[in-house]
Short mmCIF file of C-alpha atoms and ligand atoms in Angstrom, two decimals:
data_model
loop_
_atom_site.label_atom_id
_atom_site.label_comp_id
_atom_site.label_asym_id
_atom_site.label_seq_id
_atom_site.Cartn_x
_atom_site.Cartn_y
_atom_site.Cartn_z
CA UNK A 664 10.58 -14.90 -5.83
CA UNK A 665 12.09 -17.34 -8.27
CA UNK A 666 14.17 -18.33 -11.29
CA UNK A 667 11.82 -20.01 -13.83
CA UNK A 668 13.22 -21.87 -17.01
CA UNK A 669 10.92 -22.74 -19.67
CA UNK A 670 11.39 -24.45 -22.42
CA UNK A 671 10.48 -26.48 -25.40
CA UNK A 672 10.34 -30.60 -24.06
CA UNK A 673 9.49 -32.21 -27.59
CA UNK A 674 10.77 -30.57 -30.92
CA UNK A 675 9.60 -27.37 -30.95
CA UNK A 676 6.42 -25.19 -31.56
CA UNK A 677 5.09 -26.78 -28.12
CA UNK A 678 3.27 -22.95 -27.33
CA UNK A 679 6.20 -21.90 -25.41
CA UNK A 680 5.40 -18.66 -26.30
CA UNK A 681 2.28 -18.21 -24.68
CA UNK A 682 3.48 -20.00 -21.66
CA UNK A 683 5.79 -17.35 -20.98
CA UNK A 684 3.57 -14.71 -22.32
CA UNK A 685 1.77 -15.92 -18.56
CA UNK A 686 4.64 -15.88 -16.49
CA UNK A 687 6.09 -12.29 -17.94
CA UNK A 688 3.07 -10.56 -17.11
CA UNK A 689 3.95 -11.53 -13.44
CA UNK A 690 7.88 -11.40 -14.14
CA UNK A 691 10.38 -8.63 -14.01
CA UNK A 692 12.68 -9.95 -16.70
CA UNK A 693 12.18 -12.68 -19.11
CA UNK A 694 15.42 -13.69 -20.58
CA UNK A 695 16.19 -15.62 -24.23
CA UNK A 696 19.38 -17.64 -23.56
CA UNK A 697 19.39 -19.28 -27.02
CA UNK A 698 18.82 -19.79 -30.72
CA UNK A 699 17.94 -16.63 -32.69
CA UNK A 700 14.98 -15.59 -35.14
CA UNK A 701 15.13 -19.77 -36.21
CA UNK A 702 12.03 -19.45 -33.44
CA UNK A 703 8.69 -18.24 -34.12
CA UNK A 704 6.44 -17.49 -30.76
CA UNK A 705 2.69 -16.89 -31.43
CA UNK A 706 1.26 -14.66 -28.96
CA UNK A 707 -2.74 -13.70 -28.80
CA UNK A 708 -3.45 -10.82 -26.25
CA UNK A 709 -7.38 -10.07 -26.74
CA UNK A 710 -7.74 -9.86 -30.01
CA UNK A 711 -4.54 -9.40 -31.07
CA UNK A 712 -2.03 -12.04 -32.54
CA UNK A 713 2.12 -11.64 -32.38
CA UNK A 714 4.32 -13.41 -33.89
CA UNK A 715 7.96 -13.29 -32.59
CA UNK A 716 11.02 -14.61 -33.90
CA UNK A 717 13.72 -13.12 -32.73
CA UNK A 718 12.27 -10.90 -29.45
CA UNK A 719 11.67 -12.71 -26.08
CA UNK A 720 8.02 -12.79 -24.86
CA UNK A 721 8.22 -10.51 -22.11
CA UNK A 722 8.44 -7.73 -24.64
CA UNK A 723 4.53 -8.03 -24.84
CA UNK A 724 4.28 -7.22 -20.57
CA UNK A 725 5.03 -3.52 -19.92
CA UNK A 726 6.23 -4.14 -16.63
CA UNK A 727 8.65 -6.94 -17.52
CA UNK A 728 12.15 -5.93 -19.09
CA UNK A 729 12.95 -8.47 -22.11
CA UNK A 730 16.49 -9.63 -22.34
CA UNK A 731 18.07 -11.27 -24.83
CA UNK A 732 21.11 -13.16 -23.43
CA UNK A 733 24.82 -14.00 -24.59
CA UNK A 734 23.91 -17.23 -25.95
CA UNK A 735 21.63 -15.95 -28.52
CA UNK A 736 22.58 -15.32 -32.24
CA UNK A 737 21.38 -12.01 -32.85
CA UNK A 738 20.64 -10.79 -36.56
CA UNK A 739 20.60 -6.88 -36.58
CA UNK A 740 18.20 -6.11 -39.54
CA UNK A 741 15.58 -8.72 -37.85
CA UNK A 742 15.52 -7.05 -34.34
CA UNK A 743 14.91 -3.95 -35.60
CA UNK A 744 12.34 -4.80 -38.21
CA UNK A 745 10.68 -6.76 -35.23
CA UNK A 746 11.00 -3.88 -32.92
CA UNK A 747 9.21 -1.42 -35.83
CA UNK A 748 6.33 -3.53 -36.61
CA UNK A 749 5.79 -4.02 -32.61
CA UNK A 750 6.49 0.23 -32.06
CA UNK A 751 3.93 0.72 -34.91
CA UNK A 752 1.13 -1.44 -33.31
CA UNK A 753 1.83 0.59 -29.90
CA UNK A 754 4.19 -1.96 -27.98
CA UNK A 755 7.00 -0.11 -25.96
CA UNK A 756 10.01 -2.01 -26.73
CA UNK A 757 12.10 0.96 -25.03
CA UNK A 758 12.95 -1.91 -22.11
CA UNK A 759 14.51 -4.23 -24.18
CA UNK A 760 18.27 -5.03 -22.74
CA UNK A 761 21.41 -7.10 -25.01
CA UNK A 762 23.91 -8.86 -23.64
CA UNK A 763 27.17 -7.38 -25.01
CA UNK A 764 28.70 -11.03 -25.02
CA UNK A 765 25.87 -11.96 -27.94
CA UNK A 766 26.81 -13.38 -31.05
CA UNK A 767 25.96 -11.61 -34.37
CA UNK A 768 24.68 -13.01 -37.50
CA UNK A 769 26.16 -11.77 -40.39
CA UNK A 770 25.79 -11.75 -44.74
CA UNK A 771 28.08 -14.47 -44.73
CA UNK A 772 27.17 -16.75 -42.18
CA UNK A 773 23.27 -16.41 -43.66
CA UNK A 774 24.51 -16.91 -46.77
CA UNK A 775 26.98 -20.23 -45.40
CA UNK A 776 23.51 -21.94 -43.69
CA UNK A 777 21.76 -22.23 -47.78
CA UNK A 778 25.11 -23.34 -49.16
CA UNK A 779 25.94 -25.82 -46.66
CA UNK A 780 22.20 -27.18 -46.86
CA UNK A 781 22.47 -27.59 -50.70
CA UNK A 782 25.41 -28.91 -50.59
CA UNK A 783 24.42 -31.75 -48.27
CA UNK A 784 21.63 -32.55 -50.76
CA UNK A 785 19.47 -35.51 -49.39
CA UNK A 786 21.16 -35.48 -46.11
CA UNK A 787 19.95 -31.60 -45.21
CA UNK A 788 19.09 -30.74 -41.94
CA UNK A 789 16.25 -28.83 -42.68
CA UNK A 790 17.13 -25.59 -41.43
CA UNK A 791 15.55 -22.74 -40.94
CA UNK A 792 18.07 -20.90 -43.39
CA UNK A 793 18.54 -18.19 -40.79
CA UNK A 794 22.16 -18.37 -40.56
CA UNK A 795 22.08 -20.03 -37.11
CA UNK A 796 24.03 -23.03 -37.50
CA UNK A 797 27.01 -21.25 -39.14
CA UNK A 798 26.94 -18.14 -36.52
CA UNK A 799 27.20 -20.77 -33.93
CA UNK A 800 29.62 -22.53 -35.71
CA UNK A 801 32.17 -19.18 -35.49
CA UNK A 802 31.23 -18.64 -31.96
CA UNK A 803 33.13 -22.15 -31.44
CA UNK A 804 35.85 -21.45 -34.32
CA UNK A 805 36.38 -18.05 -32.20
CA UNK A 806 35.68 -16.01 -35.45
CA UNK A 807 32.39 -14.89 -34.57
CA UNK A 808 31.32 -10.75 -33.91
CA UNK A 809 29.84 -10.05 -31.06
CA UNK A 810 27.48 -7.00 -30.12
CA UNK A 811 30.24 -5.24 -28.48
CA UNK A 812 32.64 -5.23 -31.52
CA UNK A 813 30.21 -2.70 -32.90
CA UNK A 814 31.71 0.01 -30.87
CA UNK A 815 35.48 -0.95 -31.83
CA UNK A 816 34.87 -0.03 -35.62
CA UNK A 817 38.82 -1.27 -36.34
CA UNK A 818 38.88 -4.45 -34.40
CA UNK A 819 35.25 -5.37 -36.18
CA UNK A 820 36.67 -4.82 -39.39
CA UNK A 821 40.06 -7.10 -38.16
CA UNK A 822 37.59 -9.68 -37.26
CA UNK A 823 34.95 -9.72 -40.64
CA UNK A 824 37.99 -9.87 -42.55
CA UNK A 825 39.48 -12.90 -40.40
CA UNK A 826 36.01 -14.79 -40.48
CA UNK A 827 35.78 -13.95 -44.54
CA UNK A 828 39.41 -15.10 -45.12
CA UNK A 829 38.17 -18.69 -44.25
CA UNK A 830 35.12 -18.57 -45.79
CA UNK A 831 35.80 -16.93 -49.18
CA UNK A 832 37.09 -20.10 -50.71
CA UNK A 833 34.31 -22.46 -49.30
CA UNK A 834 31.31 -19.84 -50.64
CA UNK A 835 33.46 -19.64 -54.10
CA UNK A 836 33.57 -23.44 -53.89
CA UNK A 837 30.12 -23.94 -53.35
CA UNK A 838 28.87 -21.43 -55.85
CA UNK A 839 27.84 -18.80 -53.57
CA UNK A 840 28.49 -14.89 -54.18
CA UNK A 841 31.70 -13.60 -52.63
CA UNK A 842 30.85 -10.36 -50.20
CA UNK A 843 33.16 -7.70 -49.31
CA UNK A 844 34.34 -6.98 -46.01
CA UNK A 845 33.96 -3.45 -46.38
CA UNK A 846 29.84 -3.73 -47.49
CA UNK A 847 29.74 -6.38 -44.46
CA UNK A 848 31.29 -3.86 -42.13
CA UNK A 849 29.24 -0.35 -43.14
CA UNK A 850 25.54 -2.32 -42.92
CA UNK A 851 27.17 -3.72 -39.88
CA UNK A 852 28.10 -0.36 -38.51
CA UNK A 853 24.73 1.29 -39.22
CA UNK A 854 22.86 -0.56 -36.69
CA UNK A 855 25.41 1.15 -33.77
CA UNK A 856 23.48 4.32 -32.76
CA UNK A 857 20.29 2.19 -32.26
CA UNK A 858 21.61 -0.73 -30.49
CA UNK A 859 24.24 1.27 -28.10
CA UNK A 860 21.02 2.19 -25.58
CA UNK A 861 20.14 -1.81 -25.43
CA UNK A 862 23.48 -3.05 -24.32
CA UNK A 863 24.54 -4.00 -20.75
CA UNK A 864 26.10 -6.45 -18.93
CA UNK A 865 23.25 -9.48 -18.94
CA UNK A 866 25.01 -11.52 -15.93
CA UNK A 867 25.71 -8.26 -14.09
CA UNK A 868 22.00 -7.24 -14.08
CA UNK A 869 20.54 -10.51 -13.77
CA UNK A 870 22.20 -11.63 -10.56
CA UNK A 871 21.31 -8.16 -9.15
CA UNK A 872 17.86 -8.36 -10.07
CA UNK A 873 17.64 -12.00 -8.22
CA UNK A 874 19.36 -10.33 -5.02
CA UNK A 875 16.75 -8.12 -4.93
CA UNK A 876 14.04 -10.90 -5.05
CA UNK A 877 13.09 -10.06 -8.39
CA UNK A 878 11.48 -13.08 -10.84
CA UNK A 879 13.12 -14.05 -13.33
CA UNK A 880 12.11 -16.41 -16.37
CA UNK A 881 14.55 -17.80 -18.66
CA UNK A 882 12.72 -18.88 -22.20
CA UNK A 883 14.24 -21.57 -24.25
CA UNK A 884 14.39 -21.35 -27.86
CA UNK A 885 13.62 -24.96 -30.11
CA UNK A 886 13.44 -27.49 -27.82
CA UNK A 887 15.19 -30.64 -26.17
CA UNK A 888 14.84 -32.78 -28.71
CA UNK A 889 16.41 -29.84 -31.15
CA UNK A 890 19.76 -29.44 -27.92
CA UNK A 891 22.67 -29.70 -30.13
CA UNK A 892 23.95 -31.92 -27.50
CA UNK A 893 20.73 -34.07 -26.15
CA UNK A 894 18.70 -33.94 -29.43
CA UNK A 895 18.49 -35.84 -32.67
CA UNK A 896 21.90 -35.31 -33.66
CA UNK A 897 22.76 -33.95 -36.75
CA UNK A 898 19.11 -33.08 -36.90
CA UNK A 899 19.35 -30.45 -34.04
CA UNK A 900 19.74 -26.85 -34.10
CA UNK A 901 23.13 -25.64 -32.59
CA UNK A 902 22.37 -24.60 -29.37
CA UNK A 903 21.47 -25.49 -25.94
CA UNK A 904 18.01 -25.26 -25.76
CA UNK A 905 17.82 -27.53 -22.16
CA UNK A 906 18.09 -25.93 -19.03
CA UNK A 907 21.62 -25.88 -18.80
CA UNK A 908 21.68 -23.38 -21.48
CA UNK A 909 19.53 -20.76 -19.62
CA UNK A 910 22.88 -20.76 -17.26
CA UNK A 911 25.21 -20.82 -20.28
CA UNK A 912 23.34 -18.18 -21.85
CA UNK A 913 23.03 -15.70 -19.51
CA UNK A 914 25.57 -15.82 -16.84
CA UNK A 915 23.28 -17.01 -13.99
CA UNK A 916 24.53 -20.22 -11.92
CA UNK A 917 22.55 -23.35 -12.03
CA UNK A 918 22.22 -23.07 -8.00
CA UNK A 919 20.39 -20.00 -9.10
CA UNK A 920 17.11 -22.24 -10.78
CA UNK A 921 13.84 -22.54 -8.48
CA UNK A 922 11.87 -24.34 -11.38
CA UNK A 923 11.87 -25.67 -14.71
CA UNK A 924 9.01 -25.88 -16.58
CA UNK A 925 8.66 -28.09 -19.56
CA UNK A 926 6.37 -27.29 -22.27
CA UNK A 927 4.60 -30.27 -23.89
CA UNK A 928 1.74 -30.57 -26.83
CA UNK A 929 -0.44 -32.98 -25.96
CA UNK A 930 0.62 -34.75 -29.40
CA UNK A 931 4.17 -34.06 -31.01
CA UNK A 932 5.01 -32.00 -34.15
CA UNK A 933 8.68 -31.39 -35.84
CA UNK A 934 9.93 -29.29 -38.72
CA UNK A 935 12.93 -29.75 -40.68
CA UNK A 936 14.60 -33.18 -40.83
CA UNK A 937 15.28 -36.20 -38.51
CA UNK A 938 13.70 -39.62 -36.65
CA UNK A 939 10.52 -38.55 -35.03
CA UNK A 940 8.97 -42.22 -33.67
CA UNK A 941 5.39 -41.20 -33.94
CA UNK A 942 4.66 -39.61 -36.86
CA UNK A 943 1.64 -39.94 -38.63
CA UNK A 944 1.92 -39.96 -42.56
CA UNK A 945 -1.75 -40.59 -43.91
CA UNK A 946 -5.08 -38.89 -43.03
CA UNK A 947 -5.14 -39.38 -39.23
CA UNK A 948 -1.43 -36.97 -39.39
CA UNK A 949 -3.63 -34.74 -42.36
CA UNK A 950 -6.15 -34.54 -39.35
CA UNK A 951 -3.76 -33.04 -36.58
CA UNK A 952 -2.09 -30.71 -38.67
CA UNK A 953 -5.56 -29.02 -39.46
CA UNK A 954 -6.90 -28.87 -36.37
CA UNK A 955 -3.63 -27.93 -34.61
CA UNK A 956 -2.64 -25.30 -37.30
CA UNK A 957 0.28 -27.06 -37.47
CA UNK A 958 2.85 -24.68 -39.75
CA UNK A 959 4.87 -23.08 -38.76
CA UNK A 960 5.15 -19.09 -37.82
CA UNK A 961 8.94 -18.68 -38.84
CA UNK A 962 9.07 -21.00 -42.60
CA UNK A 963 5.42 -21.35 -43.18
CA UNK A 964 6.40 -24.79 -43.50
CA UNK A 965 3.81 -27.92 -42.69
CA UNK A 966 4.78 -29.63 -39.29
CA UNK A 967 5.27 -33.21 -39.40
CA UNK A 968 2.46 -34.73 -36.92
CA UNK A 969 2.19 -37.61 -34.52
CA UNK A 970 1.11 -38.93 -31.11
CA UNK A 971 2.22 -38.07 -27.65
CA UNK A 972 5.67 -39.93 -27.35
CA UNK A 973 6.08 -40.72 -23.15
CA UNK A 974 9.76 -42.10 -23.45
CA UNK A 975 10.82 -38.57 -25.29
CA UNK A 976 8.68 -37.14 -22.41
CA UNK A 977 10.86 -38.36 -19.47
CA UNK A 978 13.74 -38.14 -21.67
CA UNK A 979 13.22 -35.18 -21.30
CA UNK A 980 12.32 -34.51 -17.82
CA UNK A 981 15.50 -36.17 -17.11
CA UNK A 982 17.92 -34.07 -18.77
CA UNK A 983 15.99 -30.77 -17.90
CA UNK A 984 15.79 -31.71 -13.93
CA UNK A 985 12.22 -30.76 -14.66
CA UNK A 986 9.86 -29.41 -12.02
CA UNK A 987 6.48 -29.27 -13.97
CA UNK A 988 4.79 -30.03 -17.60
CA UNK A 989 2.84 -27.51 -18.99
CA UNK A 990 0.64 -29.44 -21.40
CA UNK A 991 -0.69 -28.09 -24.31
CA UNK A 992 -3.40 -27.80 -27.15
CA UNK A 993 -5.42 -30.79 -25.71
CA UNK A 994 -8.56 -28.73 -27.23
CA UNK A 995 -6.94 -30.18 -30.71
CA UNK A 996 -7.40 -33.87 -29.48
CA UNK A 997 -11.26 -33.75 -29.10
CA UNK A 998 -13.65 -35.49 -31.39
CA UNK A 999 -11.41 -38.67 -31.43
CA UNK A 1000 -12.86 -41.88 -30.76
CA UNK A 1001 -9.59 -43.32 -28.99
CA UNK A 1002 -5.74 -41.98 -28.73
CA UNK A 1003 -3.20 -43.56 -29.10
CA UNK A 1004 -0.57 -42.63 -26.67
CA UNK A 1005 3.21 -44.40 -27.05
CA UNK A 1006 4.60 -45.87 -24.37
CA UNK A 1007 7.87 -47.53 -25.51
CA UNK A 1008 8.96 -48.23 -28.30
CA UNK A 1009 9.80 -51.86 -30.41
CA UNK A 1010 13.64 -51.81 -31.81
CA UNK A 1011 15.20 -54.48 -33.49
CA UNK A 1012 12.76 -56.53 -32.33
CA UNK A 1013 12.76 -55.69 -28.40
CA UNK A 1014 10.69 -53.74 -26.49
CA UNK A 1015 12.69 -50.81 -25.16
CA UNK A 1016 11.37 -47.95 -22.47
CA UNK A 1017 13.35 -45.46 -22.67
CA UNK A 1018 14.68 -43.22 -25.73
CA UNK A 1019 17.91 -45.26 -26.76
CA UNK A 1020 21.31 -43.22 -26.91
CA UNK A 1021 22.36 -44.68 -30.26
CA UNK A 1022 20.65 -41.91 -33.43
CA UNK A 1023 20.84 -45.13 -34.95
CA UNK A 1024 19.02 -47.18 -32.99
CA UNK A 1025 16.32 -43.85 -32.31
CA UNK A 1026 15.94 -43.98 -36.17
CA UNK A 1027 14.72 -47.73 -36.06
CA UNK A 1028 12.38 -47.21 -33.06
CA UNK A 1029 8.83 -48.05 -33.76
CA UNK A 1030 6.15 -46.67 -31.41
CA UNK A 1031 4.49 -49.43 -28.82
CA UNK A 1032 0.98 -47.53 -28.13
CA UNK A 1033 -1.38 -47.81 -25.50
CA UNK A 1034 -4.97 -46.67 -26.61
CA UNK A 1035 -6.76 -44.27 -24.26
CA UNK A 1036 -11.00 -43.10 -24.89
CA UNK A 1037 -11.41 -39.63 -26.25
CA UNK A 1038 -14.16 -37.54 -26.03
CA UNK A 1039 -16.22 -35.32 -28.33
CA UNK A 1040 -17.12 -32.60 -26.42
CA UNK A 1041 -15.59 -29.10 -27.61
CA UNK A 1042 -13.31 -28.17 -24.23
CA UNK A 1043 -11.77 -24.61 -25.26
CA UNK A 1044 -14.27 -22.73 -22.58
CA UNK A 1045 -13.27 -25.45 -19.77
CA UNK A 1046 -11.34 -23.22 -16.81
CA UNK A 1047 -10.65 -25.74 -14.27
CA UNK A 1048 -10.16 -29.64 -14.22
CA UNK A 1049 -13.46 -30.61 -13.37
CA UNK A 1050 -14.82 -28.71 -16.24
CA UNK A 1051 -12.83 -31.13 -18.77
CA UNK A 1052 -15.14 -34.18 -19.68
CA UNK A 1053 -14.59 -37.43 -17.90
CA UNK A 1054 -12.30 -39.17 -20.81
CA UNK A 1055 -10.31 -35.95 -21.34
CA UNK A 1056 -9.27 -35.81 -17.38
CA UNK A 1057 -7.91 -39.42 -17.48
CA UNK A 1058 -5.99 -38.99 -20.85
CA UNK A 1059 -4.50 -36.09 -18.52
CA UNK A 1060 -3.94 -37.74 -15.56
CA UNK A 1061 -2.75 -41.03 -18.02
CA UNK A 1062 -0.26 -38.59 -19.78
CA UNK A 1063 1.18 -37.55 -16.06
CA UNK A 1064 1.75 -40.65 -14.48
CA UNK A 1065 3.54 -41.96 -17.67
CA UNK A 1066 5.80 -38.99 -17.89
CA UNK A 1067 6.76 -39.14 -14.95
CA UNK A 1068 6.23 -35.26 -13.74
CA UNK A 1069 3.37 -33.66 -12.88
CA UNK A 1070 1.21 -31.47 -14.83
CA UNK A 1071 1.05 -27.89 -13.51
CA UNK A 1072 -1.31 -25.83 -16.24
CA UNK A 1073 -3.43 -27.37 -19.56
CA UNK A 1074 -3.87 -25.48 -22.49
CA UNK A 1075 -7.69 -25.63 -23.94
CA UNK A 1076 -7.29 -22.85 -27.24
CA UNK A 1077 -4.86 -20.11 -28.39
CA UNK A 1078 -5.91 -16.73 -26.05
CA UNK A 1079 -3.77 -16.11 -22.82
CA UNK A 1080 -7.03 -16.99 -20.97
CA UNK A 1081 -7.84 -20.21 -22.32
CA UNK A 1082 -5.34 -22.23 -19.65
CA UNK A 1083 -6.40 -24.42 -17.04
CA UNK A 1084 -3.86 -23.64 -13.79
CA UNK A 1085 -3.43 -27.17 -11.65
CA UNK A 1086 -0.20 -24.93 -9.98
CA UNK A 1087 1.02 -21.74 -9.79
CA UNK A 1088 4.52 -21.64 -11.49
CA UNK A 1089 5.97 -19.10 -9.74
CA UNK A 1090 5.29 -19.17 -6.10
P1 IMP B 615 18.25 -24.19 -37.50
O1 IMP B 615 17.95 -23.86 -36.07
O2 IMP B 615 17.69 -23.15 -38.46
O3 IMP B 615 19.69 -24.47 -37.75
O4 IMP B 615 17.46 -25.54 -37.87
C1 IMP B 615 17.84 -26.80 -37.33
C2 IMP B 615 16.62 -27.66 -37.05
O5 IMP B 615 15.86 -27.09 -35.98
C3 IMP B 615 15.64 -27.76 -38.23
O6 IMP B 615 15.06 -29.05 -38.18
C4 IMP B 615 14.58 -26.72 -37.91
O7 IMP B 615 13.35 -27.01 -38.52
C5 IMP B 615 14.51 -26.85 -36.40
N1 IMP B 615 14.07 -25.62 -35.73
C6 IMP B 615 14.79 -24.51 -35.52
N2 IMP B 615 14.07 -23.59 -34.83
C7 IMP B 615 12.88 -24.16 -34.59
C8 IMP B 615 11.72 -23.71 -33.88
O8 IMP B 615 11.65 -22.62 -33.30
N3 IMP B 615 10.66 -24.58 -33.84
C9 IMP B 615 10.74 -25.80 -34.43
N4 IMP B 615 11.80 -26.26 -35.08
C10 IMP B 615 12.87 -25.44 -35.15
MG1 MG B 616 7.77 -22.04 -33.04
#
């Protein structure tokens, strides 16, 4: 029974969520080790659609326990307003289990993420004005609140008032409304009755629960080209969305990991800010963002759209150690008459494989494309391989060999049940 890390391999909004929505039903816990409600998951069970921001997938699979980890930003007023909508549509969220290690987003650091984005003007990241960036950014300073400093009401005061002291004069500076520490503290202290059930000791229980041969499934938040450390940086999110963050984030040990699983459109999308080699700006990028539904569940905001990128692929693969793709949406890509598919890209003037580590040189990278057939045939009620028309399996099979890891499950429309399975992912 295994340790299964999925996550985002492009820049987000891959359908990670209903790729873990299949492994919780068959998992015991499914863990979020990073990010916060920045994410939106949409789930569809029957006829029913989710969207989840801030609650890991697993919460949607009565048998699995949903965890949400110590590297995850937690804002209080979101959880709960998640965890009301889902008790009123007659989910039992009774399972759900904090780390006491997680960070807290507060009034202030919500309120830092808009003031530092206007102030940066034409160079904003593009955020998802969550607070995320500036909750992380305590974590590091050592100023942040965690979940257990709800329970020590005088030490969480110590601490708002430390955090405020150096962030009064920046929020007067940038025009922002100055907040008390006392109004931070008493909302703060008003979530305590209802979270005090939810808390425990993630690493403890984890570790236990692998002893026992229990599966586990770590889901990443954003995506590897969003890592603060391997993405696009500055246009990143500030966390560690690639598998070394599902140790990070939860207190399990790398030697721990059985698989990781990378999820993959079969095109790219990004929000916010940042190089993106493939996009498409004109009609044929109009045409993918229809078709895919491409904006997104948390902003509302249009994706940016473009062809399947190969070097970001193994890029990826590479710094996730990854075991298997799951590729998905390829339904979106039929009715094409060819695809273009990018294979390496032209910089300066040189061809060049692989993604460059210079944001520089990333941001000057033109895409080299190789053009594959496409097919016309609608492919959403296809439920194996053979089912997919001929042009459809090599675009598959082309995708694979070029990414250099193999292809375990292909996603043909939104419902849990429209998934072609090459490979069982936990086994
Ligand atoms: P932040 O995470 O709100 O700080 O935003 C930083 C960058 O990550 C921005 O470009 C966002 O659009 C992007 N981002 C954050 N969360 C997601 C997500 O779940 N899907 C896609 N993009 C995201
Ligand atoms: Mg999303």
């Amino acid at each position: 029974m295994p340790a299964v890390i999925i996550l985002g391999a492009q820049w987000g909004d891959e359908g990670k969520g209903k790729a873990t929505d299949q492994l919780g039903v068959r998992a015991e816990y499914v863990v979020k080790y990073n990010g916060g409600n920045n994410a939106g998951h949409t789930v569809v069970v029957g006829e029913e659609k989710f969207a989840l921001h801030l609650l890991p997938s697993g919460i949607l699979s009565p048998a699995c326990t949903p965890v949400i980890g110590n590297g995850v930003v937690v804002d209080l007023d979101v959880l709960f307003g998640e965890l009301a909508e889902l008790d009123s549509r007659g989910v039992d969220t009774s399972r759900l289990r904090i780390s006491s290690k997680a960070h807290i987003i507060t009034p202030y650091t919500k309120m830092m993420d808009a003031l530092s984005e206007n102030a940066l003007g034409s160079a904003k990241i593009g955020t998802t004005g969550r607070g995320i960036g500036p909750t992380y950014a305590d974590k590091a300073s050592r100023l942040g609140l965690r979940i257990q400093d709800l329970f020590e009401p005088a030490e969480l005061r110590r601490k708002v008032e430390a955090s405020l002291a150096h962030k009064t004069p920046l929020i007067r500076a940038l025009g922002g409304q100055e907040l008390s520490a006392s109004e931070v503290v008493d909302q703060l202290l008003s979530y305590v009755d209802r979270v005090a059930p939810m808390v425990c000791d993630v690493a403890h229980e984890l570790n236990e629960a692998l002893d026992a041969g229990k599966t586990v499934v770590f889901e990443g938040g954003q995506s590897t080209m969003l890592d603060l450390d391997h993405g696009t940086y500055p246009y990143v999110t500030s966390s560690n969305a690639t598998a070394g963050g599902a140790c990070t984030g939860s207190g399990v040990g790398p030697t721990r990991i059985n698989r990781v699983v990378g999820v993959m459109k079969a095109y790219v999308t990004r929000v916010g800010e940042g190089p993106f080699p493939t996009e498409l700006l004109g009609t044929e990028g109009e045409w993918l963002r229809e078709r895919g539904g491409e904006f997104g569940v948390t902003t509302g905001r249009a994706r940016r759209c473009g062809w399947y990128d190969a070097p970001v692929a193994r890029y990826s693969s590479r710094v996730n150690g990854m075991t298997d793709i799951v590729l998905t949406k390829l339904d979106v890509l039929s009715g094409l008459e060819q695809i273009p598919v990018c294979v390496a890209y032209e910089i300066d003037g040189k061809r060049v494989e692989e993604v460059p580590s210079s944001e520089a040189e990333f941001a000057r990278a033109k895409p080299i494309y190789e053009y594959l057939p496409g097919w016309s045939e609608d492919i959403s009620q296809c439920v194996c391989f053979e089912d997919l028309p001929q042009h459809a399996q090599e675009y598959v099979r082309y995708v694979e060999k070029i990414s250099m890891c193999r292809i375990s499950s292909i996603g043909v429309g939104a419902d849990r049940t429209q998934t072609i399975i090459l490979r069982d992912l936990i086994d």
